[in-house]
mmCIF file of N, CA and C in Angstrom:
data_model
loop_
_atom_site.group_PDB
_atom_site.id
_atom_site.type_symbol
_atom_site.label_atom_id
_atom_site.label_comp_id
_atom_site.label_asym_id
_atom_site.label_seq_id
_atom_site.Cartn_x
_atom_site.Cartn_y
_atom_site.Cartn_z
ATOM 1 N N MET A 692 -18.936 -7.248 25.041
ATOM 2 C CA MET A 692 -17.431 -6.754 24.445
ATOM 3 C C MET A 692 -16.662 -8.289 23.398
ATOM 4 N N PRO A 693 -16.849 -9.198 23.478
ATOM 5 C CA PRO A 693 -16.037 -9.653 22.216
ATOM 6 C C PRO A 693 -16.493 -9.241 21.049
ATOM 7 N N SER A 694 -17.484 -9.661 20.353
ATOM 8 C CA SER A 694 -18.202 -8.464 19.661
ATOM 9 C C SER A 694 -17.849 -7.423 18.564
ATOM 10 N N GLU A 695 -17.353 -6.815 20.058
ATOM 11 C CA GLU A 695 -17.201 -5.056 19.955
ATOM 12 C C GLU A 695 -15.341 -4.922 19.338
ATOM 13 N N GLN A 696 -15.190 -5.980 20.049
ATOM 14 C CA GLN A 696 -13.454 -7.019 18.915
ATOM 15 C C GLN A 696 -13.609 -7.857 18.399
ATOM 16 N N MET A 697 -14.076 -8.624 17.896
ATOM 17 C CA MET A 697 -14.634 -9.141 16.118
ATOM 18 C C MET A 697 -15.001 -7.757 15.661
ATOM 19 N N ALA A 698 -15.387 -6.714 15.686
ATOM 20 C CA ALA A 698 -15.986 -5.880 14.605
ATOM 21 C C ALA A 698 -14.571 -4.724 14.657
ATOM 22 N N PHE A 699 -14.108 -5.017 15.529
ATOM 23 C CA PHE A 699 -13.100 -4.247 15.464
ATOM 24 C C PHE A 699 -11.584 -4.568 14.587
ATOM 25 N N TYR A 700 -11.231 -5.272 15.294
ATOM 26 C CA TYR A 700 -10.250 -6.599 14.328
ATOM 27 C C TYR A 700 -11.119 -6.609 12.409
ATOM 28 N N ARG A 701 -12.499 -6.999 12.231
ATOM 29 C CA ARG A 701 -12.363 -7.303 10.886
ATOM 30 C C ARG A 701 -12.502 -6.354 10.145
ATOM 31 N N ASN A 702 -12.301 -5.074 10.777
ATOM 32 C CA ASN A 702 -11.940 -3.638 10.191
ATOM 33 C C ASN A 702 -10.610 -3.702 10.014
ATOM 34 N N LYS A 703 -10.104 -3.929 11.000
ATOM 35 C CA LYS A 703 -9.082 -3.410 10.793
ATOM 36 C C LYS A 703 -8.217 -4.075 9.797
ATOM 37 N N LEU A 704 -8.570 -5.739 9.343
ATOM 38 C CA LEU A 704 -8.012 -6.581 8.735
ATOM 39 C C LEU A 704 -8.754 -6.178 7.096
ATOM 40 N N ALA A 705 -9.861 -5.599 6.869
ATOM 41 C CA ALA A 705 -10.165 -4.893 6.148
ATOM 42 C C ALA A 705 -10.050 -3.453 5.747
ATOM 43 N N TYR A 706 -8.946 -2.949 5.971
ATOM 44 C CA TYR A 706 -8.264 -1.472 5.760
ATOM 45 C C TYR A 706 -6.766 -1.657 5.620
ATOM 46 N N GLU A 707 -6.076 -2.755 6.460
ATOM 47 C CA GLU A 707 -4.838 -2.781 6.402
ATOM 48 C C GLU A 707 -4.468 -3.826 5.881
ATOM 49 N N THR A 708 -2.915 -4.129 4.941
ATOM 50 C CA THR A 708 -2.574 -5.774 4.648
ATOM 51 C C THR A 708 -0.554 -5.498 5.110
ATOM 52 N N ASP A 709 -0.504 -6.355 4.616
ATOM 53 C CA ASP A 709 0.923 -6.457 4.969
ATOM 54 C C ASP A 709 2.117 -6.800 3.415
ATOM 55 N N SER A 710 3.265 -7.041 3.922
ATOM 56 C CA SER A 710 3.513 -7.408 2.841
ATOM 57 C C SER A 710 3.180 -8.361 2.301
ATOM 58 N N SER A 711 3.587 -9.711 2.649
ATOM 59 C CA SER A 711 3.481 -10.909 2.547
ATOM 60 C C SER A 711 2.434 -10.868 1.510
ATOM 61 N N ASP A 712 0.841 -10.120 2.233
ATOM 62 C CA ASP A 712 -0.490 -10.214 1.293
ATOM 63 C C ASP A 712 -0.392 -9.937 0.015
ATOM 64 N N LEU A 713 -0.010 -8.320 -0.253
ATOM 65 C CA LEU A 713 -0.139 -7.852 -0.799
ATOM 66 C C LEU A 713 0.757 -8.450 -2.345
ATOM 67 N N TYR A 714 2.370 -8.623 -1.717
ATOM 68 C CA TYR A 714 2.582 -9.643 -2.833
ATOM 69 C C TYR A 714 2.452 -10.808 -3.318
ATOM 70 N N ALA A 715 1.338 -11.629 -2.678
ATOM 71 C CA ALA A 715 0.882 -12.472 -3.063
ATOM 72 C C ALA A 715 -0.197 -12.191 -4.065
ATOM 73 N N ALA A 716 -1.112 -10.682 -3.565
ATOM 74 C CA ALA A 716 -2.767 -10.175 -4.397
ATOM 75 C C ALA A 716 -2.121 -9.687 -5.274
ATOM 76 N N LEU A 717 -0.718 -8.934 -5.785
ATOM 77 C CA LEU A 717 -0.081 -9.303 -7.237
ATOM 78 C C LEU A 717 0.749 -10.184 -7.567
ATOM 79 N N GLN A 718 0.417 -11.084 -7.470
ATOM 80 C CA GLN A 718 1.395 -12.119 -8.523
ATOM 81 C C GLN A 718 0.324 -12.739 -8.964
ATOM 82 N N GLN A 719 -1.149 -12.927 -7.977
ATOM 83 C CA GLN A 719 -2.720 -13.420 -8.716
ATOM 84 C C GLN A 719 -2.860 -13.295 -10.191
ATOM 85 N N GLU A 720 -3.123 -13.801 -11.051
ATOM 86 C CA GLU A 720 -3.332 -13.365 -12.658
ATOM 87 C C GLU A 720 -5.011 -12.402 -12.755
ATOM 88 N N GLY A 721 -4.572 -11.586 -12.987
ATOM 89 C CA GLY A 721 -5.936 -10.899 -13.216
ATOM 90 C C GLY A 721 -6.423 -10.158 -12.071
ATOM 91 N N SER A 722 -4.904 -10.124 -11.363
ATOM 92 C CA SER A 722 -5.502 -9.107 -10.436
ATOM 93 C C SER A 722 -5.887 -7.288 -10.173
ATOM 94 N N GLN A 723 -6.834 -7.031 -9.653
ATOM 95 C CA GLN A 723 -7.226 -5.758 -9.473
ATOM 96 C C GLN A 723 -6.855 -5.069 -8.349
ATOM 97 N N VAL A 724 -6.157 -5.090 -7.909
ATOM 98 C CA VAL A 724 -5.096 -4.143 -7.348
ATOM 99 C C VAL A 724 -4.101 -3.609 -7.941
ATOM 100 N N VAL A 725 -4.396 -2.293 -6.963
ATOM 101 C CA VAL A 725 -2.932 -1.371 -7.852
ATOM 102 C C VAL A 725 -3.010 -0.499 -6.023
ATOM 103 N N VAL A 726 -0.986 -0.525 -6.837
ATOM 104 C CA VAL A 726 -0.004 -0.163 -5.536
ATOM 105 C C VAL A 726 -0.110 1.800 -5.866
ATOM 106 N N ILE A 727 -0.283 2.064 -4.844
ATOM 107 C CA ILE A 727 0.155 4.042 -5.207
ATOM 108 C C ILE A 727 0.902 4.199 -3.774
ATOM 109 N N ASP A 728 1.745 4.580 -4.180
ATOM 110 C CA ASP A 728 2.657 5.420 -3.731
ATOM 111 C C ASP A 728 2.668 6.664 -3.386
ATOM 112 N N GLY A 729 2.301 7.179 -1.873
ATOM 113 C CA GLY A 729 1.714 8.288 -1.858
ATOM 114 C C GLY A 729 3.001 9.560 -1.177
ATOM 115 N N ARG A 730 4.364 9.191 -1.561
ATOM 116 C CA ARG A 730 5.306 9.898 -1.133
ATOM 117 C C ARG A 730 5.304 10.873 -2.344
ATOM 118 N N SER A 731 6.603 11.680 -1.880
ATOM 119 C CA SER A 731 7.171 12.463 -2.923
ATOM 120 C C SER A 731 7.317 12.332 -4.477
ATOM 121 N N ARG A 732 7.241 12.791 -5.328
ATOM 122 C CA ARG A 732 8.557 12.468 -6.460
ATOM 123 C C ARG A 732 9.232 12.247 -7.246
ATOM 124 N N ASP A 733 10.121 12.988 -6.281
ATOM 125 C CA ASP A 733 11.415 12.494 -6.016
ATOM 126 C C ASP A 733 11.744 11.721 -4.264
ATOM 127 N N ALA A 734 10.976 10.954 -3.954
ATOM 128 C CA ALA A 734 11.193 9.663 -2.745
ATOM 129 C C ALA A 734 11.251 8.473 -4.089
ATOM 130 N N PHE A 735 10.035 8.593 -4.545
ATOM 131 C CA PHE A 735 9.750 7.686 -5.409
ATOM 132 C C PHE A 735 10.417 6.978 -7.082
ATOM 133 N N LEU A 736 11.331 8.037 -7.230
ATOM 134 C CA LEU A 736 11.984 7.847 -8.022
ATOM 135 C C LEU A 736 13.098 7.136 -7.563
ATOM 136 N N ALA A 737 13.655 7.490 -6.488
ATOM 137 C CA ALA A 737 14.270 6.728 -5.541
ATOM 138 C C ALA A 737 14.369 5.336 -5.205
ATOM 139 N N GLU A 738 13.210 4.976 -5.208
ATOM 140 C CA GLU A 738 12.847 3.781 -4.463
ATOM 141 C C GLU A 738 11.676 3.622 -4.057
ATOM 142 N N HIS A 739 11.115 2.562 -5.087
ATOM 143 C CA HIS A 739 9.880 1.932 -4.650
ATOM 144 C C HIS A 739 9.226 0.710 -5.042
ATOM 145 N N ILE A 740 7.876 0.089 -4.632
ATOM 146 C CA ILE A 740 7.241 -0.590 -4.742
ATOM 147 C C ILE A 740 7.145 -0.987 -6.061
ATOM 148 N N PRO A 741 7.844 -1.810 -6.921
ATOM 149 C CA PRO A 741 7.403 -2.289 -8.458
ATOM 150 C C PRO A 741 6.107 -2.175 -9.348
ATOM 151 N N GLY A 742 5.947 -1.684 -10.203
ATOM 152 C CA GLY A 742 4.355 -1.400 -10.629
ATOM 153 C C GLY A 742 3.468 -0.530 -10.114
ATOM 154 N N ALA A 743 3.943 -0.089 -8.373
ATOM 155 C CA ALA A 743 3.565 1.407 -7.910
ATOM 156 C C ALA A 743 3.257 2.616 -8.384
ATOM 157 N N ILE A 744 2.637 3.784 -8.233
ATOM 158 C CA ILE A 744 2.284 4.656 -9.524
ATOM 159 C C ILE A 744 2.296 5.601 -8.212
ATOM 160 N N ASN A 745 2.777 6.686 -8.655
ATOM 161 C CA ASN A 745 3.277 7.773 -7.787
ATOM 162 C C ASN A 745 2.253 8.531 -7.860
ATOM 163 N N VAL A 746 1.000 9.043 -6.488
ATOM 164 C CA VAL A 746 0.203 10.109 -6.668
ATOM 165 C C VAL A 746 0.847 10.855 -5.032
ATOM 166 N N PRO A 747 1.123 11.591 -4.825
ATOM 167 C CA PRO A 747 1.298 12.483 -3.770
ATOM 168 C C PRO A 747 0.387 12.412 -2.875
ATOM 169 N N HIS A 748 0.060 11.938 -1.671
ATOM 170 C CA HIS A 748 -1.608 12.872 -1.224
ATOM 171 C C HIS A 748 -1.435 14.369 -0.709
ATOM 172 N N ARG A 749 -0.056 14.860 -1.052
ATOM 173 C CA ARG A 749 -0.986 16.528 -1.031
ATOM 174 C C ARG A 749 -1.154 16.905 -2.273
ATOM 175 N N THR A 750 -1.318 16.446 -3.457
ATOM 176 C CA THR A 750 -1.642 16.923 -4.712
ATOM 177 C C THR A 750 -3.375 15.525 -5.384
ATOM 178 N N MET A 751 -3.698 14.704 -4.845
ATOM 179 C CA MET A 751 -4.409 13.988 -4.889
ATOM 180 C C MET A 751 -5.601 14.700 -4.735
ATOM 181 N N SER A 752 -7.020 14.433 -5.895
ATOM 182 C CA SER A 752 -8.301 15.767 -6.043
ATOM 183 C C SER A 752 -8.732 14.267 -6.954
ATOM 184 N N SER A 753 -10.072 15.043 -7.272
ATOM 185 C CA SER A 753 -10.324 13.863 -8.474
ATOM 186 C C SER A 753 -10.252 14.389 -10.125
ATOM 187 N N ALA A 754 -8.829 15.519 -9.780
ATOM 188 C CA ALA A 754 -9.065 15.500 -11.622
ATOM 189 C C ALA A 754 -6.921 14.791 -11.684
ATOM 190 N N THR A 755 -6.370 14.456 -10.202
ATOM 191 C CA THR A 755 -5.463 14.200 -10.536
ATOM 192 C C THR A 755 -5.718 12.593 -10.483
ATOM 193 N N LEU A 756 -7.050 12.386 -9.875
ATOM 194 C CA LEU A 756 -7.061 10.528 -9.958
ATOM 195 C C LEU A 756 -7.850 10.501 -11.240
ATOM 196 N N GLU A 757 -8.976 10.954 -11.961
ATOM 197 C CA GLU A 757 -9.500 10.892 -12.569
ATOM 198 C C GLU A 757 -8.355 9.957 -13.815
ATOM 199 N N GLY A 758 -9.400 9.049 -14.247
ATOM 200 C CA GLY A 758 -8.994 7.506 -14.912
ATOM 201 C C GLY A 758 -8.616 7.296 -14.052
ATOM 202 N N PHE A 759 -9.069 6.636 -12.530
ATOM 203 C CA PHE A 759 -8.764 5.763 -12.022
ATOM 204 C C PHE A 759 -9.782 5.263 -11.487
ATOM 205 N N ALA A 760 -9.454 3.285 -12.091
ATOM 206 C CA ALA A 760 -10.718 2.657 -11.768
ATOM 207 C C ALA A 760 -11.486 2.576 -10.909
ATOM 208 N N LYS A 761 -12.480 2.902 -10.570
ATOM 209 C CA LYS A 761 -13.088 2.683 -9.286
ATOM 210 C C LYS A 761 -13.445 1.540 -9.071
ATOM 211 N N ASP A 762 -13.556 0.502 -9.490
ATOM 212 C CA ASP A 762 -13.266 -1.056 -9.223
ATOM 213 C C ASP A 762 -12.792 -1.711 -9.005
ATOM 214 N N ARG A 763 -11.252 -0.840 -8.763
ATOM 215 C CA ARG A 763 -10.293 -1.521 -8.517
ATOM 216 C C ARG A 763 -9.823 -1.501 -7.049
ATOM 217 N N ARG A 764 -8.988 -1.959 -6.591
ATOM 218 C CA ARG A 764 -8.858 -2.644 -4.898
ATOM 219 C C ARG A 764 -7.384 -1.448 -4.625
ATOM 220 N N TYR A 765 -7.133 -0.348 -4.494
ATOM 221 C CA TYR A 765 -5.676 0.435 -4.520
ATOM 222 C C TYR A 765 -5.317 -0.263 -2.876
ATOM 223 N N VAL A 766 -3.783 -0.006 -2.606
ATOM 224 C CA VAL A 766 -3.173 -0.416 -1.523
ATOM 225 C C VAL A 766 -2.344 1.186 -1.726
ATOM 226 N N THR A 767 -2.185 2.135 -0.452
ATOM 227 C CA THR A 767 -1.431 2.670 -0.655
ATOM 228 C C THR A 767 -0.152 2.565 0.300
ATOM 229 N N TYR A 768 0.962 3.084 -0.162
ATOM 230 C CA TYR A 768 1.847 3.094 0.650
ATOM 231 C C TYR A 768 2.675 4.261 0.821
ATOM 232 N N CYS A 769 4.255 4.808 2.071
ATOM 233 C CA CYS A 769 4.737 4.999 2.134
ATOM 234 C C CYS A 769 5.822 5.068 2.512
ATOM 235 N N ASP A 770 6.569 5.861 3.472
ATOM 236 C CA ASP A 770 8.185 4.716 3.666
ATOM 237 C C ASP A 770 8.206 4.092 4.509
ATOM 238 N N GLY A 771 7.474 4.517 5.985
ATOM 239 C CA GLY A 771 7.499 3.270 7.282
ATOM 240 C C GLY A 771 6.345 3.449 8.179
ATOM 241 N N ILE A 772 6.405 3.361 8.767
ATOM 242 C CA ILE A 772 6.343 3.183 10.304
ATOM 243 C C ILE A 772 6.554 4.452 11.133
ATOM 244 N N GLY A 773 7.037 5.871 10.639
ATOM 245 C CA GLY A 773 7.636 7.065 11.321
ATOM 246 C C GLY A 773 6.836 7.511 9.846
ATOM 247 N N CYS A 774 5.750 7.731 9.361
ATOM 248 C CA CYS A 774 5.920 8.258 8.111
ATOM 249 C C CYS A 774 3.788 8.299 7.755
ATOM 250 N N ASN A 775 3.526 9.238 7.901
ATOM 251 C CA ASN A 775 2.034 8.929 7.774
ATOM 252 C C ASN A 775 1.292 9.279 6.112
ATOM 253 N N ALA A 776 1.801 9.199 5.101
ATOM 254 C CA ALA A 776 1.584 9.927 3.285
ATOM 255 C C ALA A 776 0.781 8.871 2.936
ATOM 256 N N SER A 777 0.741 7.458 4.040
ATOM 257 C CA SER A 777 -0.433 6.209 2.570
ATOM 258 C C SER A 777 -1.396 5.946 3.654
ATOM 259 N N THR A 778 -1.186 6.411 5.170
ATOM 260 C CA THR A 778 -2.227 7.333 5.816
ATOM 261 C C THR A 778 -3.270 8.481 5.082
ATOM 262 N N LYS A 779 -2.700 9.445 5.096
ATOM 263 C CA LYS A 779 -2.770 10.532 4.201
ATOM 264 C C LYS A 779 -3.979 10.347 3.251
ATOM 265 N N ALA A 780 -3.241 9.108 2.170
ATOM 266 C CA ALA A 780 -3.187 9.127 0.671
ATOM 267 C C ALA A 780 -4.468 8.275 0.730
ATOM 268 N N ALA A 781 -4.942 7.452 1.346
ATOM 269 C CA ALA A 781 -5.907 6.191 1.428
ATOM 270 C C ALA A 781 -7.183 7.333 1.833
ATOM 271 N N MET A 782 -7.120 7.932 2.913
ATOM 272 C CA MET A 782 -8.147 9.052 3.002
ATOM 273 C C MET A 782 -8.629 10.040 1.873
ATOM 274 N N ASN A 783 -7.295 9.756 1.508
ATOM 275 C CA ASN A 783 -7.663 11.201 0.419
ATOM 276 C C ASN A 783 -8.739 10.296 -1.020
ATOM 277 N N MET A 784 -8.044 8.964 -0.820
ATOM 278 C CA MET A 784 -8.477 8.446 -2.254
ATOM 279 C C MET A 784 -10.102 7.921 -1.545
ATOM 280 N N VAL A 785 -10.502 7.692 -0.236
ATOM 281 C CA VAL A 785 -11.798 7.349 0.062
ATOM 282 C C VAL A 785 -12.237 8.349 -0.054
ATOM 283 N N GLU A 786 -12.712 9.279 0.741
ATOM 284 C CA GLU A 786 -12.984 10.132 0.109
ATOM 285 C C GLU A 786 -13.591 10.879 -1.161
ATOM 286 N N LEU A 787 -12.736 9.996 -2.322
ATOM 287 C CA LEU A 787 -13.069 10.647 -3.750
ATOM 288 C C LEU A 787 -13.896 8.963 -4.412
ATOM 289 N N GLY A 788 -13.963 8.110 -3.293
ATOM 290 C CA GLY A 788 -15.501 6.745 -3.840
ATOM 291 C C GLY A 788 -14.484 5.944 -3.847
ATOM 292 N N PHE A 789 -12.812 6.070 -4.011
ATOM 293 C CA PHE A 789 -11.856 4.598 -4.217
ATOM 294 C C PHE A 789 -12.079 3.562 -2.831
ATOM 295 N N ASP A 790 -11.868 2.294 -3.082
ATOM 296 C CA ASP A 790 -12.029 1.525 -1.652
ATOM 297 C C ASP A 790 -10.287 0.963 -2.180
ATOM 298 N N VAL A 791 -9.664 1.290 -0.663
ATOM 299 C CA VAL A 791 -8.268 1.756 -0.709
ATOM 300 C C VAL A 791 -7.801 1.254 1.285
ATOM 301 N N THR A 792 -6.694 -0.130 0.963
ATOM 302 C CA THR A 792 -6.336 -0.444 2.020
ATOM 303 C C THR A 792 -4.933 0.032 1.976
ATOM 304 N N GLU A 793 -4.412 -0.007 2.973
ATOM 305 C CA GLU A 793 -3.062 0.408 4.183
ATOM 306 C C GLU A 793 -1.942 -0.472 3.867
ATOM 307 N N LEU A 794 -1.027 -0.185 3.357
ATOM 308 C CA LEU A 794 0.247 -0.940 3.436
ATOM 309 C C LEU A 794 1.120 -1.268 5.423
ATOM 310 N N LEU A 795 0.821 -2.177 5.444
ATOM 311 C CA LEU A 795 1.589 -1.495 7.328
ATOM 312 C C LEU A 795 3.032 -1.910 7.582
ATOM 313 N N GLY A 796 3.390 -1.042 7.228
ATOM 314 C CA GLY A 796 5.168 -0.503 7.253
ATOM 315 C C GLY A 796 5.605 -0.376 6.514
ATOM 316 N N GLY A 797 4.630 -0.297 5.729
ATOM 317 C CA GLY A 797 5.513 0.614 3.824
ATOM 318 C C GLY A 797 7.060 -0.074 3.256
ATOM 319 N N LEU A 798 7.315 0.887 2.629
ATOM 320 C CA LEU A 798 8.551 0.043 2.326
ATOM 321 C C LEU A 798 9.526 -0.305 2.936
ATOM 322 N N ASP A 799 9.733 0.148 3.919
ATOM 323 C CA ASP A 799 10.326 0.139 5.311
ATOM 324 C C ASP A 799 10.072 -1.983 5.161
ATOM 325 N N TRP A 800 8.912 -2.253 5.081
ATOM 326 C CA TRP A 800 8.616 -3.468 6.070
ATOM 327 C C TRP A 800 8.566 -4.197 4.692
ATOM 328 N N TRP A 801 8.552 -4.043 3.550
ATOM 329 C CA TRP A 801 8.768 -4.258 2.211
ATOM 330 C C TRP A 801 9.950 -4.697 1.985
ATOM 331 N N ARG A 802 10.404 -3.654 1.660
ATOM 332 C CA ARG A 802 12.141 -4.362 2.419
ATOM 333 C C ARG A 802 12.452 -5.242 2.975
ATOM 334 N N ARG A 803 12.454 -4.995 4.047
ATOM 335 C CA ARG A 803 12.424 -5.575 5.135
ATOM 336 C C ARG A 803 12.069 -7.476 4.933
ATOM 337 N N ASP A 804 11.077 -7.557 4.506
ATOM 338 C CA ASP A 804 10.247 -8.941 4.169
ATOM 339 C C ASP A 804 10.810 -9.305 2.823
ATOM 340 N N GLY A 805 12.330 -8.620 2.169
ATOM 341 C CA GLY A 805 12.571 -9.128 1.114
ATOM 342 C C GLY A 805 12.497 -9.449 -0.492
ATOM 343 N N TYR A 806 11.273 -8.404 -0.519
ATOM 344 C CA TYR A 806 11.251 -7.931 -1.872
ATOM 345 C C TYR A 806 11.751 -6.842 -2.435
ATOM 346 N N ALA A 807 11.711 -7.488 -3.638
ATOM 347 C CA ALA A 807 12.635 -6.068 -4.369
ATOM 348 C C ALA A 807 12.141 -4.433 -4.504
ATOM 349 N N THR A 808 12.509 -3.876 -4.805
ATOM 350 C CA THR A 808 12.338 -2.465 -5.313
ATOM 351 C C THR A 808 12.866 -1.843 -6.563
ATOM 352 N N GLU A 809 11.873 -1.347 -7.059
ATOM 353 C CA GLU A 809 12.661 -0.552 -8.260
ATOM 354 C C GLU A 809 13.313 1.084 -8.273
ATOM 355 N N GLY A 810 13.779 1.664 -9.003
ATOM 356 C CA GLY A 810 14.033 2.872 -8.772
ATOM 357 C C GLY A 810 15.890 3.338 -9.181
ATOM 358 N N LYS A 811 16.087 4.767 -8.583
ATOM 359 C CA LYS A 811 17.479 4.600 -8.750
ATOM 360 C C LYS A 811 18.641 3.894 -7.512
ATOM 361 N N ASN A 812 17.880 3.521 -6.299
ATOM 362 C CA ASN A 812 17.898 3.096 -4.771
ATOM 363 C C ASN A 812 17.524 1.802 -5.611
ATOM 364 N N ALA A 813 16.766 0.926 -6.503
ATOM 365 C CA ALA A 813 16.388 -0.534 -6.217
ATOM 366 C C ALA A 813 17.544 -0.998 -5.653
ATOM 367 N N GLN A 814 16.722 -2.004 -4.700
ATOM 368 C CA GLN A 814 17.507 -3.247 -4.164
ATOM 369 C C GLN A 814 16.922 -4.751 -5.099
ATOM 370 N N PRO A 815 17.755 -5.888 -4.751
ATOM 371 C CA PRO A 815 16.612 -6.531 -5.720
ATOM 372 C C PRO A 815 15.856 -7.123 -4.550
ATOM 373 N N ALA A 816 15.524 -8.698 -4.918
ATOM 374 C CA ALA A 816 14.865 -9.184 -3.613
ATOM 375 C C ALA A 816 15.410 -10.056 -3.121
ATOM 376 N N THR A 817 15.706 -10.896 -1.778
ATOM 377 C CA THR A 817 16.544 -11.269 -1.657
ATOM 378 C C THR A 817 16.223 -12.557 -0.706
ATOM 379 N N SER A 818 16.097 -13.044 0.482
ATOM 380 C CA SER A 818 15.200 -14.338 0.661
ATOM 381 C C SER A 818 14.272 -14.684 0.309
ATOM 382 N N MET A 819 12.506 -13.499 0.387
ATOM 383 C CA MET A 819 11.598 -13.116 0.403
ATOM 384 C C MET A 819 10.653 -14.711 0.496
ATOM 385 N N SER A 820 11.073 -14.996 2.097
ATOM 386 C CA SER A 820 10.657 -15.953 2.922
ATOM 387 C C SER A 820 9.490 -15.181 2.992
ATOM 388 N N THR A 821 8.778 -16.423 3.180
ATOM 389 C CA THR A 821 7.097 -16.147 3.901
ATOM 390 C C THR A 821 6.598 -15.680 5.281
ATOM 391 N N CYS A 822 5.942 -14.346 5.329
ATOM 392 C CA CYS A 822 5.396 -14.309 6.993
ATOM 393 C C CYS A 822 5.384 -15.027 7.663
ATOM 394 N N GLY A 823 6.319 -15.055 9.221
ATOM 395 C CA GLY A 823 5.505 -15.895 9.911
ATOM 396 C C GLY A 823 4.690 -16.180 9.942
ATOM 397 N N CYS A 824 3.384 -15.402 10.150
ATOM 398 C CA CYS A 824 2.147 -15.468 10.807
ATOM 399 C C CYS A 824 1.783 -16.276 9.728
ATOM 400 N N ASP A 825 2.009 -16.536 8.119
ATOM 401 C CA ASP A 825 1.366 -17.418 7.405
ATOM 402 C C ASP A 825 1.323 -19.108 7.296
ATOM 403 N N GLY A 826 2.585 -19.323 9.185
ATOM 404 C CA GLY A 826 2.187 -20.753 9.250
ATOM 405 C C GLY A 826 1.169 -21.263 9.858
#
C-alpha cells in the first residue's frame, strides 16, 4: 500500500502546481514554462496571469497550437476550483503531445496568494507572501 500511495503523490505533484511554485518558475532566467489560459477570450481580456497565452480549451487543436514548442512545460489554468477549463485544456494539450501541468486554484488562488494580474480588471501584487507550505 505505501508504494501505491507514493506513486499517487508523485504523479499528483508531476501534474499539478500551485501559484507559489508557478511564480518561482516564471522568475527563473531561461524559464521553459509557458502559461496557458484555457478560458474564453472575454474572460482572458478581463483578467489573466501576466504573460499567459489565451487558447480557449474549446478551440484547441493541432492547428490552433501549431508553432507551440513541444520542449516546453505548459501550465494550464482557468478561473479556479469551480471551473474545469484548465483540466480540459491540459487533456487537449496532452493528447496533442505537450508536457502539461495544471495550476491548482487557477486565477482565484493566484490572486489570493497576492500575485499581480493583467487585463481590464488587472490587480496589482499585494503581499506576495510565500506559500505557507514553503516553511
